[in-house]
Amino acid sequence: MKQGIHPDYHTITVVMTDGTEFTTRSTYAQEGAKLALDIDPSSHPAWTGGQQTLVDRGGRVSRFKQKFGFLNK
C-alpha cells in the first residue's frame, strides 16, 4: 500500500433521529466528532413499511397484475 494517500480512519458518534447514539469508525470529520442523521432506518418509510402508493401510468400496473397475478396465490 502507498503511504500517505488514505484518509484517517477514526471513531465517531452517530446520533439517530430519535436521539439514540452509537459509536462507529469512519473517515468523517475528526476523531470524536458527532454525526447527526436527518433520516435513518427508524424513521424513513423505506425501512419502516410506511404507506407506499403505486402510480398507474398507462395501465402498466394493471397489465402486470393481469399477466403475473397467478403468482400471488
PDB file of N, CA and C in Angstrom:
ATOM      1  N   MET A   1       0.827  -1.182   0.000  1.00  0.00           N
ATOM      2  CA  MET A   1       0.000   0.000   0.000  1.00  0.00           C
ATOM      3  C   MET A   1       0.870   1.243   0.000  1.00  0.00           C
ATOM      4  N   LYS A   2       0.415   2.238  -0.732  1.00  0.00           N
ATOM      5  CA  LYS A   2       1.133   3.517  -0.731  1.00  0.00           C
ATOM      6  C   LYS A   2       0.885   4.240   0.583  1.00  0.00           C
ATOM      7  N   GLN A   3       1.878   4.864   1.100  1.00  0.00           N
ATOM      8  CA  GLN A   3       1.771   5.599   2.346  1.00  0.00           C
ATOM      9  C   GLN A   3       1.273   7.021   2.089  1.00  0.00           C
ATOM     10  N   GLY A   4       0.423   7.537   2.997  1.00  0.00           N
ATOM     11  CA  GLY A   4       0.004   8.928   2.956  1.00  0.00           C
ATOM     12  C   GLY A   4      -1.115   9.269   1.982  1.00  0.00           C
ATOM     13  N   ILE A   5      -1.718   8.263   1.316  1.00  0.00           N
ATOM     14  CA  ILE A   5      -2.799   8.590   0.376  1.00  0.00           C
ATOM     15  C   ILE A   5      -4.175   8.216   0.909  1.00  0.00           C
ATOM     16  N   HIS A   6      -4.230   7.523   2.034  1.00  0.00           N
ATOM     17  CA  HIS A   6      -5.503   7.071   2.572  1.00  0.00           C
ATOM     18  C   HIS A   6      -5.996   8.032   3.651  1.00  0.00           C
ATOM     19  N   PRO A   7      -7.335   8.275   3.702  1.00  0.00           N
ATOM     20  CA  PRO A   7      -7.873   9.161   4.735  1.00  0.00           C
ATOM     21  C   PRO A   7      -7.748   8.533   6.125  1.00  0.00           C
ATOM     22  N   ASP A   8      -7.754   9.377   7.136  1.00  0.00           N
ATOM     23  CA  ASP A   8      -7.669   8.931   8.524  1.00  0.00           C
ATOM     24  C   ASP A   8      -8.959   8.213   8.903  1.00  0.00           C
ATOM     25  N   TYR A   9      -8.844   7.017   9.456  1.00  0.00           N
ATOM     26  CA  TYR A   9      -9.972   6.191   9.859  1.00  0.00           C
ATOM     27  C   TYR A   9     -10.029   6.207  11.376  1.00  0.00           C
ATOM     28  N   HIS A  10     -11.086   6.796  11.946  1.00  0.00           N
ATOM     29  CA  HIS A  10     -11.150   7.025  13.377  1.00  0.00           C
ATOM     30  C   HIS A  10     -12.556   6.769  13.914  1.00  0.00           C
ATOM     31  N   THR A  11     -12.729   6.929  15.206  1.00  0.00           N
ATOM     32  CA  THR A  11     -14.010   6.687  15.880  1.00  0.00           C
ATOM     33  C   THR A  11     -14.845   7.967  15.909  1.00  0.00           C
ATOM     34  N   ILE A  12     -16.151   7.819  15.538  1.00  0.00           N
ATOM     35  CA  ILE A  12     -17.106   8.933  15.632  1.00  0.00           C
ATOM     36  C   ILE A  12     -18.364   8.430  16.329  1.00  0.00           C
ATOM     37  N   THR A  13     -19.228   9.360  16.723  1.00  0.00           N
ATOM     38  CA  THR A  13     -20.509   9.027  17.332  1.00  0.00           C
ATOM     39  C   THR A  13     -21.616   9.422  16.364  1.00  0.00           C
ATOM     40  N   VAL A  14     -22.516   8.489  16.081  1.00  0.00           N
ATOM     41  CA  VAL A  14     -23.656   8.750  15.200  1.00  0.00           C
ATOM     42  C   VAL A  14     -24.891   8.937  16.072  1.00  0.00           C
ATOM     43  N   VAL A  15     -25.622  10.045  15.843  1.00  0.00           N
ATOM     44  CA  VAL A  15     -26.834  10.356  16.598  1.00  0.00           C
ATOM     45  C   VAL A  15     -28.028  10.147  15.672  1.00  0.00           C
ATOM     46  N   MET A  16     -28.883   9.196  16.041  1.00  0.00           N
ATOM     47  CA  MET A  16     -30.073   8.881  15.242  1.00  0.00           C
ATOM     48  C   MET A  16     -31.139   9.956  15.462  1.00  0.00           C
ATOM     49  N   THR A  17     -32.208   9.926  14.658  1.00  0.00           N
ATOM     50  CA  THR A  17     -33.260  10.940  14.764  1.00  0.00           C
ATOM     51  C   THR A  17     -34.016  10.858  16.081  1.00  0.00           C
ATOM     52  N   ASP A  18     -34.063   9.690  16.708  1.00  0.00           N
ATOM     53  CA  ASP A  18     -34.761   9.560  17.990  1.00  0.00           C
ATOM     54  C   ASP A  18     -33.861   9.863  19.187  1.00  0.00           C
ATOM     55  N   GLY A  19     -32.615  10.273  18.934  1.00  0.00           N
ATOM     56  CA  GLY A  19     -31.702  10.663  19.999  1.00  0.00           C
ATOM     57  C   GLY A  19     -30.745   9.581  20.458  1.00  0.00           C
ATOM     58  N   THR A  20     -30.969   8.344  20.019  1.00  0.00           N
ATOM     59  CA  THR A  20     -30.039   7.287  20.407  1.00  0.00           C
ATOM     60  C   THR A  20     -28.706   7.492  19.703  1.00  0.00           C
ATOM     61  N   GLU A  21     -27.656   7.026  20.342  1.00  0.00           N
ATOM     62  CA  GLU A  21     -26.314   7.211  19.804  1.00  0.00           C
ATOM     63  C   GLU A  21     -25.590   5.873  19.737  1.00  0.00           C
ATOM     64  N   PHE A  22     -24.689   5.752  18.777  1.00  0.00           N
ATOM     65  CA  PHE A  22     -23.791   4.613  18.745  1.00  0.00           C
ATOM     66  C   PHE A  22     -22.451   5.057  18.186  1.00  0.00           C
ATOM     67  N   THR A  23     -21.430   4.313  18.503  1.00  0.00           N
ATOM     68  CA  THR A  23     -20.075   4.647  18.091  1.00  0.00           C
ATOM     69  C   THR A  23     -19.666   3.722  16.954  1.00  0.00           C
ATOM     70  N   THR A  24     -19.022   4.304  15.963  1.00  0.00           N
ATOM     71  CA  THR A  24     -18.542   3.535  14.817  1.00  0.00           C
ATOM     72  C   THR A  24     -17.245   4.153  14.325  1.00  0.00           C
ATOM     73  N   ARG A  25     -16.620   3.485  13.379  1.00  0.00           N
ATOM     74  CA  ARG A  25     -15.393   4.020  12.797  1.00  0.00           C
ATOM     75  C   ARG A  25     -15.707   4.545  11.404  1.00  0.00           C
ATOM     76  N   SER A  26     -15.103   5.687  11.052  1.00  0.00           N
ATOM     77  CA  SER A  26     -15.407   6.351   9.798  1.00  0.00           C
ATOM     78  C   SER A  26     -14.269   7.281   9.396  1.00  0.00           C
ATOM     79  N   THR A  27     -14.349   7.794   8.168  1.00  0.00           N
ATOM     80  CA  THR A  27     -13.411   8.815   7.707  1.00  0.00           C
ATOM     81  C   THR A  27     -14.040  10.198   7.813  1.00  0.00           C
ATOM     82  N   TYR A  28     -15.274  10.274   8.357  1.00  0.00           N
ATOM     83  CA  TYR A  28     -15.999  11.529   8.516  1.00  0.00           C
ATOM     84  C   TYR A  28     -15.324  12.424   9.554  1.00  0.00           C
ATOM     85  N   ALA A  29     -15.110  13.677   9.235  1.00  0.00           N
ATOM     86  CA  ALA A  29     -14.608  14.724  10.155  1.00  0.00           C
ATOM     87  C   ALA A  29     -13.368  14.301  10.926  1.00  0.00           C
ATOM     88  N   GLN A  30     -13.340  14.637  12.215  1.00  0.00           N
ATOM     89  CA  GLN A  30     -12.181  14.353  13.072  1.00  0.00           C
ATOM     90  C   GLN A  30     -12.550  13.299  14.114  1.00  0.00           C
ATOM     91  N   GLU A  31     -11.564  12.803  14.812  1.00  0.00           N
ATOM     92  CA  GLU A  31     -11.760  11.842  15.905  1.00  0.00           C
ATOM     93  C   GLU A  31     -12.718  12.419  16.938  1.00  0.00           C
ATOM     94  N   GLY A  32     -13.745  11.632  17.324  1.00  0.00           N
ATOM     95  CA  GLY A  32     -14.695  12.057  18.347  1.00  0.00           C
ATOM     96  C   GLY A  32     -15.826  12.936  17.844  1.00  0.00           C
ATOM     97  N   ALA A  33     -15.920  13.186  16.551  1.00  0.00           N
ATOM     98  CA  ALA A  33     -16.988  14.042  16.001  1.00  0.00           C
ATOM     99  C   ALA A  33     -18.341  13.357  16.141  1.00  0.00           C
ATOM    100  N   LYS A  34     -19.423  14.153  16.108  1.00  0.00           N
ATOM    101  CA  LYS A  34     -20.782  13.626  16.149  1.00  0.00           C
ATOM    102  C   LYS A  34     -21.436  13.855  14.798  1.00  0.00           C
ATOM    103  N   LEU A  35     -22.036  12.801  14.267  1.00  0.00           N
ATOM    104  CA  LEU A  35     -22.756  12.862  13.001  1.00  0.00           C
ATOM    105  C   LEU A  35     -24.235  12.724  13.319  1.00  0.00           C
ATOM    106  N   ALA A  36     -25.014  13.802  13.166  1.00  0.00           N
ATOM    107  CA  ALA A  36     -26.449  13.791  13.441  1.00  0.00           C
ATOM    108  C   ALA A  36     -27.186  13.472  12.149  1.00  0.00           C
ATOM    109  N   LEU A  37     -27.983  12.403  12.172  1.00  0.00           N
ATOM    110  CA  LEU A  37     -28.712  11.980  10.985  1.00  0.00           C
ATOM    111  C   LEU A  37     -30.061  12.673  10.889  1.00  0.00           C
ATOM    112  N   ASP A  38     -30.443  13.052   9.665  1.00  0.00           N
ATOM    113  CA  ASP A  38     -31.774  13.600   9.414  1.00  0.00           C
ATOM    114  C   ASP A  38     -32.757  12.481   9.105  1.00  0.00           C
ATOM    115  N   ILE A  39     -32.259  11.446   8.455  1.00  0.00           N
ATOM    116  CA  ILE A  39     -33.071  10.294   8.061  1.00  0.00           C
ATOM    117  C   ILE A  39     -32.309   9.047   8.485  1.00  0.00           C
ATOM    118  N   ASP A  40     -33.015   8.105   9.100  1.00  0.00           N
ATOM    119  CA  ASP A  40     -32.382   6.852   9.481  1.00  0.00           C
ATOM    120  C   ASP A  40     -33.399   5.708   9.383  1.00  0.00           C
ATOM    121  N   PRO A  41     -32.964   4.482   9.542  1.00  0.00           N
ATOM    122  CA  PRO A  41     -33.876   3.346   9.393  1.00  0.00           C
ATOM    123  C   PRO A  41     -35.049   3.340  10.365  1.00  0.00           C
ATOM    124  N   SER A  42     -34.968   4.046  11.471  1.00  0.00           N
ATOM    125  CA  SER A  42     -36.091   4.058  12.411  1.00  0.00           C
ATOM    126  C   SER A  42     -37.163   5.065  12.028  1.00  0.00           C
ATOM    127  N   SER A  43     -36.882   5.963  11.072  1.00  0.00           N
ATOM    128  CA  SER A  43     -37.865   6.991  10.737  1.00  0.00           C
ATOM    129  C   SER A  43     -38.243   7.049   9.263  1.00  0.00           C
ATOM    130  N   HIS A  44     -37.484   6.424   8.380  1.00  0.00           N
ATOM    131  CA  HIS A  44     -37.738   6.536   6.947  1.00  0.00           C
ATOM    132  C   HIS A  44     -38.718   5.464   6.481  1.00  0.00           C
ATOM    133  N   PRO A  45     -39.721   5.826   5.678  1.00  0.00           N
ATOM    134  CA  PRO A  45     -40.733   4.864   5.237  1.00  0.00           C
ATOM    135  C   PRO A  45     -40.164   3.679   4.449  1.00  0.00           C
ATOM    136  N   ALA A  46     -39.023   3.832   3.823  1.00  0.00           N
ATOM    137  CA  ALA A  46     -38.444   2.717   3.076  1.00  0.00           C
ATOM    138  C   ALA A  46     -38.099   1.565   4.011  1.00  0.00           C
ATOM    139  N   TRP A  47     -37.765   1.866   5.276  1.00  0.00           N
ATOM    140  CA  TRP A  47     -37.418   0.821   6.236  1.00  0.00           C
ATOM    141  C   TRP A  47     -38.550   0.500   7.191  1.00  0.00           C
ATOM    142  N   THR A  48     -39.451   1.444   7.424  1.00  0.00           N
ATOM    143  CA  THR A  48     -40.496   1.239   8.418  1.00  0.00           C
ATOM    144  C   THR A  48     -41.769   0.677   7.823  1.00  0.00           C
ATOM    145  N   GLY A  49     -41.837   0.536   6.502  1.00  0.00           N
ATOM    146  CA  GLY A  49     -43.035  -0.004   5.878  1.00  0.00           C
ATOM    147  C   GLY A  49     -44.152   1.006   5.803  1.00  0.00           C
ATOM    148  N   GLY A  50     -43.811   2.268   5.637  1.00  0.00           N
ATOM    149  CA  GLY A  50     -44.806   3.326   5.541  1.00  0.00           C
ATOM    150  C   GLY A  50     -45.683   3.181   4.309  1.00  0.00           C
ATOM    151  N   GLN A  51     -46.624   4.053   4.187  1.00  0.00           N
ATOM    152  CA  GLN A  51     -47.554   3.998   3.066  1.00  0.00           C
ATOM    153  C   GLN A  51     -46.818   4.120   1.738  1.00  0.00           C
ATOM    154  N   GLN A  52     -47.079   3.183   0.865  1.00  0.00           N
ATOM    155  CA  GLN A  52     -46.481   3.208  -0.458  1.00  0.00           C
ATOM    156  C   GLN A  52     -47.608   3.185  -1.473  1.00  0.00           C
ATOM    157  N   THR A  53     -47.550   4.065  -2.453  1.00  0.00           N
ATOM    158  CA  THR A  53     -48.580   4.098  -3.471  1.00  0.00           C
ATOM    159  C   THR A  53     -47.973   3.792  -4.827  1.00  0.00           C
ATOM    160  N   LEU A  54     -48.712   3.059  -5.618  1.00  0.00           N
ATOM    161  CA  LEU A  54     -48.287   2.760  -6.977  1.00  0.00           C
ATOM    162  C   LEU A  54     -49.035   3.688  -7.920  1.00  0.00           C
ATOM    163  N   VAL A  55     -48.318   4.371  -8.756  1.00  0.00           N
ATOM    164  CA  VAL A  55     -48.927   5.255  -9.738  1.00  0.00           C
ATOM    165  C   VAL A  55     -49.046   4.465 -11.036  1.00  0.00           C
ATOM    166  N   ASP A  56     -50.263   4.313 -11.496  1.00  0.00           N
ATOM    167  CA  ASP A  56     -50.512   3.516 -12.693  1.00  0.00           C
ATOM    168  C   ASP A  56     -50.524   4.417 -13.916  1.00  0.00           C
ATOM    169  N   ARG A  57     -49.395   4.472 -14.596  1.00  0.00           N
ATOM    170  CA  ARG A  57     -49.292   5.289 -15.800  1.00  0.00           C
ATOM    171  C   ARG A  57     -49.478   4.391 -17.019  1.00  0.00           C
ATOM    172  N   GLY A  58     -50.532   4.636 -17.743  1.00  0.00           N
ATOM    173  CA  GLY A  58     -50.781   3.878 -18.965  1.00  0.00           C
ATOM    174  C   GLY A  58     -51.197   2.443 -18.711  1.00  0.00           C
ATOM    175  N   GLY A  59     -51.711   2.131 -17.518  1.00  0.00           N
ATOM    176  CA  GLY A  59     -52.187   0.784 -17.231  1.00  0.00           C
ATOM    177  C   GLY A  59     -51.082  -0.225 -17.008  1.00  0.00           C
ATOM    178  N   ARG A  60     -49.876   0.213 -16.738  1.00  0.00           N
ATOM    179  CA  ARG A  60     -48.748  -0.715 -16.579  1.00  0.00           C
ATOM    180  C   ARG A  60     -48.924  -1.632 -15.389  1.00  0.00           C
ATOM    181  N   VAL A  61     -49.380  -1.074 -14.254  1.00  0.00           N
ATOM    182  CA  VAL A  61     -49.552  -1.885 -13.055  1.00  0.00           C
ATOM    183  C   VAL A  61     -50.656  -2.907 -13.277  1.00  0.00           C
ATOM    184  N   SER A  62     -51.752  -2.475 -13.844  1.00  0.00           N
ATOM    185  CA  SER A  62     -52.853  -3.412 -14.078  1.00  0.00           C
ATOM    186  C   SER A  62     -52.473  -4.485 -15.096  1.00  0.00           C
ATOM    187  N   ARG A  63     -51.699  -4.122 -16.114  1.00  0.00           N
ATOM    188  CA  ARG A  63     -51.231  -5.143 -17.070  1.00  0.00           C
ATOM    189  C   ARG A  63     -50.296  -6.137 -16.398  1.00  0.00           C
ATOM    190  N   PHE A  64     -49.421  -5.645 -15.508  1.00  0.00           N
ATOM    191  CA  PHE A  64     -48.517  -6.532 -14.778  1.00  0.00           C
ATOM    192  C   PHE A  64     -49.310  -7.488 -13.892  1.00  0.00           C
ATOM    193  N   LYS A  65     -50.285  -6.948 -13.154  1.00  0.00           N
ATOM    194  CA  LYS A  65     -51.093  -7.791 -12.273  1.00  0.00           C
ATOM    195  C   LYS A  65     -51.889  -8.816 -13.074  1.00  0.00           C
ATOM    196  N   GLN A  66     -52.354  -8.420 -14.249  1.00  0.00           N
ATOM    197  CA  GLN A  66     -53.099  -9.333 -15.105  1.00  0.00           C
ATOM    198  C   GLN A  66     -52.196 -10.464 -15.605  1.00  0.00           C
ATOM    199  N   LYS A  67     -50.982 -10.125 -15.980  1.00  0.00           N
ATOM    200  CA  LYS A  67     -50.069 -11.099 -16.548  1.00  0.00           C
ATOM    201  C   LYS A  67     -49.477 -12.024 -15.484  1.00  0.00           C
ATOM    202  N   PHE A  68     -49.139 -11.478 -14.306  1.00  0.00           N
ATOM    203  CA  PHE A  68     -48.446 -12.248 -13.278  1.00  0.00           C
ATOM    204  C   PHE A  68     -49.263 -12.418 -12.000  1.00  0.00           C
ATOM    205  N   GLY A  69     -50.554 -12.158 -12.034  1.00  0.00           N
ATOM    206  CA  GLY A  69     -51.395 -12.276 -10.859  1.00  0.00           C
ATOM    207  C   GLY A  69     -51.482 -13.681 -10.306  1.00  0.00           C
ATOM    208  N   PHE A  70     -51.287 -14.677 -11.158  1.00  0.00           N
ATOM    209  CA  PHE A  70     -51.337 -16.062 -10.706  1.00  0.00           C
ATOM    210  C   PHE A  70     -50.227 -16.405  -9.716  1.00  0.00           C
ATOM    211  N   LEU A  71     -49.132 -15.623  -9.703  1.00  0.00           N
ATOM    212  CA  LEU A  71     -48.017 -15.886  -8.793  1.00  0.00           C
ATOM    213  C   LEU A  71     -48.308 -15.471  -7.370  1.00  0.00           C
ATOM    214  N   ASN A  72     -49.338 -14.652  -7.177  1.00  0.00           N
ATOM    215  CA  ASN A  72     -49.683 -14.118  -5.868  1.00  0.00           C
ATOM    216  C   ASN A  72     -50.474 -15.112  -5.022  1.00  0.00           C
ATOM    217  N   LYS A  73     -50.862 -16.250  -5.593  1.00  0.00           N
ATOM    218  CA  LYS A  73     -51.711 -17.211  -4.879  1.00  0.00           C
ATOM    219  C   LYS A  73     -50.935 -18.089  -3.960  1.00  0.00           C
TER     220      LYS A  73
END
